[in-house]
Amino acid sequence: MRASVLRNGSMVYRDDVPEPEPGPDQVLIEVDACGVCGGDLHFAQHSSTLVELAGQMSGAPSLTDGLDLGQDVFMGHEYTGEVVAAGPGTDAPAPGTIVTSMPALISDRGMEPRLYSNTLPGGYAEQMLLSAPLVLTVPNGLDPRLAALTEPMAVGLHAVNKADITPGTGAIVIGSGPAGLAVIAELAAAGVAPIVASDFSPARRQLAEAMGAHAVVDPATEEIFDVWRRTGSGVPVVFEAVGVPGMLDSILRQTPFSTRVIVVGGVMEPDQLRPYFGIAKEAEFRFVQAYTPDEFAETLRQIADGELNVAPWITAEVGLEDVGKAFEELGNPEKHCKILVRPNA
Amino acid sequence: MRASVLRNGSMVYRDDVPEPEPGPDQVLIEVDACGVCGGDLHFAQHSSTLVELAGQMSGAPSLTDGLDLGQDVFMGHEYTGEVVAAGPGTDAPAPGTIVTSMPALISDRGMEPRLYSNTLPGGYAEQMLLSAPLVLTVPNGLDPRLAALTEPMAVGLHAVNKADITPGTGAIVIGSGPAGLAVIAELAAAGVAPIVASDFSPARRQLAEAMGAHAVVDPATEEIFDVWRRTGSGVPVVFEAVGVPGMLDSILRQTPFSTRVIVVGGVMEPDQLRPYFGIAKEAEFRFVQAYTPDEFAETLRQIADGELNVAPWITAEVGLEDVGKAFEELGNPEKHCKILVRPNA
């Protein structure tokens, strides 16, 4: 079958990938849509550094455990598709049903994330396998392209849940890329106000407003904390969704006393900060990633029930041959937010 | 009167300081004992950097606002003393009563910390002023030298309270200087187990055990997280009480998934860490400082009721003439933990 794979830092089109065969408790789907995640771009550029960093870490599994960068890597973890078949004795939706699932596989070792794999095709392929217990039926009538945004939106719901925002507290969202936009949409859905968001890109600021931000800031001309102080809304919860070095220190310097900072942006490089500022402010950092199965299911429900306005995210659709081009084009925030790969369209 | 003041980075003995006069809502005490705080040593060495850093910070007041390092600086914030007089119309304990208070003064601007001052003598002086509403009577019979340890122990109580430790969760305490020891003692008082603590100094490890640590580790020979894993006690709350650059990154690399880190050690230098590890672990940093008035009062009660064993902390007593020497000697953890200045002994 056809697929786009990561090879030596580039996305390469292949038409010779073996078709996956569903085993027990597995469901085979024909992929309808798969969003290109900023994390995939990042991984394509920095995969060897990420594997090296994971090796320096103990105490928790990493997303790259067992991965061999000398071989092709399958990616694509924001998908929907149509059920084709199921493994022997597997309880699965009927063929033709549109489904999604969080990007994980259940094995003897429990539930393991499946974002990068040498052996298992992901959403940048014609077909892929899901674990039956994780499969969610896309509610009748919801466009599979919108349902494919469940995964990135669930990141926002998880971040907002982790923030434990008390009633009456507003939020600052620094950075309005997909992660920041998901946070804004989920904050708005939770009734948090005001939401003040920033981004250097005018297009992204417009999207931030479409997602529910009450005020948007261009950091080239204004400091978001100055804007916040003008609104006079007390101590915000701050979401860091830029993911470049220096942001955490900048937040600590400017934020009010007793601020909780939810770190969504994944800086891979060494980052420098002054703990002194954290102490002086009694600040709190909560680093977050991904979501729980319940949060994933809840996000799908929110989209299906029209509580999240995700349609404006989708700025292009491409076939498997053009995944590499999509990776390049996503560097321009004026032009693109979310590109969907549609392997079978 | 006599006092020891910070001048150009050194503690200088003076006998020509004007005696303070209590105004309304102020109480004048004759200082009995004042502990030398590690923070004071740090401030003496790095005062200009700290003032500069405070100037780079907005959104919260700093301890050095308005301070002029070109003039003498009064310090000393771990004190007890005997009431001498009170300001006009002030509700205060009778002269002769042994009292303490948290190091703050109440003014038109509210409650302000008073750790460094160009005008108001602190505990390294014969006499000092307290704010009447903050004055606590030392319970009958408690040695004023032990009561002087209320302030550093309250730092431990605050850190433990901020940790929101759930029943069944144990703790790692990295660094067994005064801040780490206070944390250990308050963890033990709260019934937290196991408590695994580390320090390079054998004397400090012995004190850690005396404070209630169930296991102590020499980081020169063992990684505290390896020791923790051997005990098999799940995810600990980690207290960082060393305060040197690199500790936060080291914790993120080694700690289990979903660890809460209470940052007690105040690193003033730029510190480097990989946010990537924080994300991969969904770690949490809570930077903490000081304590609330309620925590301060509760700590005094704990000491008076014998719930905290603070006596082993006191390793020497000096007069006002020898404060400079005490600052030097405290550099040796084998010899000293807490030196008390006794201005009137």
XYZ file of C-alpha atoms in Angstrom, chain A residues 50 53-54 56-60 158 162 229 253-257 263-289, chain B residues 50 53-54 56-60 158 162 229 253-257 263-289:
86
model
C 15.159 13.613 20.617
C 17.639 13.090 24.981
C 15.280 10.208 25.678
C 19.469 10.582 29.030
C 16.197 10.253 30.873
C 15.193 7.624 33.403
C 12.086 7.033 35.466
C 9.519 7.216 32.649
C -5.910 18.263 29.013
C -4.429 20.380 34.472
C -2.523 44.604 33.663
C 10.019 38.087 35.230
C 6.692 39.635 34.287
C 3.898 37.598 35.776
C 2.123 38.548 39.024
C 2.871 36.835 42.333
C 3.824 24.568 29.946
C 2.361 23.180 26.727
C 5.176 24.217 24.379
C 7.797 21.513 24.259
C 11.219 23.162 24.195
C 13.791 20.541 23.289
C 16.809 22.815 23.457
C 18.451 23.691 26.770
C 16.510 26.587 28.232
C 17.752 29.152 30.705
C 15.823 30.714 33.547
C 16.399 32.356 36.907
C 14.835 30.246 39.664
C 15.202 33.405 41.769
C 12.252 34.915 39.893
C 10.185 31.781 40.460
C 10.878 31.970 44.197
C 10.175 35.707 44.358
C 6.830 35.124 42.639
C 5.988 31.770 44.265
C 5.275 30.675 40.712
C 4.242 27.220 39.616
C 5.102 25.357 36.427
C 2.978 22.454 35.300
C 4.461 20.688 32.309
C 1.758 18.861 30.387
C 1.540 16.484 27.462
C 20.102 40.594 43.840
C 17.701 41.142 39.435
C 14.877 42.640 41.447
C 14.463 43.262 36.121
C 11.301 41.878 37.651
C 7.808 43.302 37.476
C 4.447 42.155 38.778
C 5.441 41.546 42.407
C 5.142 26.298 54.280
C 2.451 23.869 49.443
C 13.647 3.158 43.433
C 15.951 13.622 34.093
C 15.672 11.124 36.923
C 12.349 11.522 38.626
C 9.339 9.288 37.888
C 6.453 10.431 35.694
C 11.668 24.343 44.848
C 12.912 25.675 48.188
C 16.502 26.369 47.179
C 16.796 29.853 45.756
C 19.183 29.746 42.805
C 20.096 33.294 41.891
C 22.357 32.421 38.958
C 20.908 31.606 35.546
C 19.981 27.935 35.587
C 19.711 25.620 32.618
C 17.179 22.867 32.110
C 15.499 20.927 29.316
C 11.744 21.632 29.341
C 11.542 18.516 27.155
C 12.161 16.372 30.248
C 9.469 18.243 32.161
C 6.978 17.572 29.374
C 7.981 13.915 29.047
C 7.468 13.481 32.789
C 4.462 15.801 33.170
C 6.446 17.234 36.059
C 5.416 20.135 38.232
C 7.571 22.806 39.849
C 6.247 24.786 42.772
C 8.609 27.565 43.762
C 8.049 28.533 47.380
C 9.268 31.164 49.783
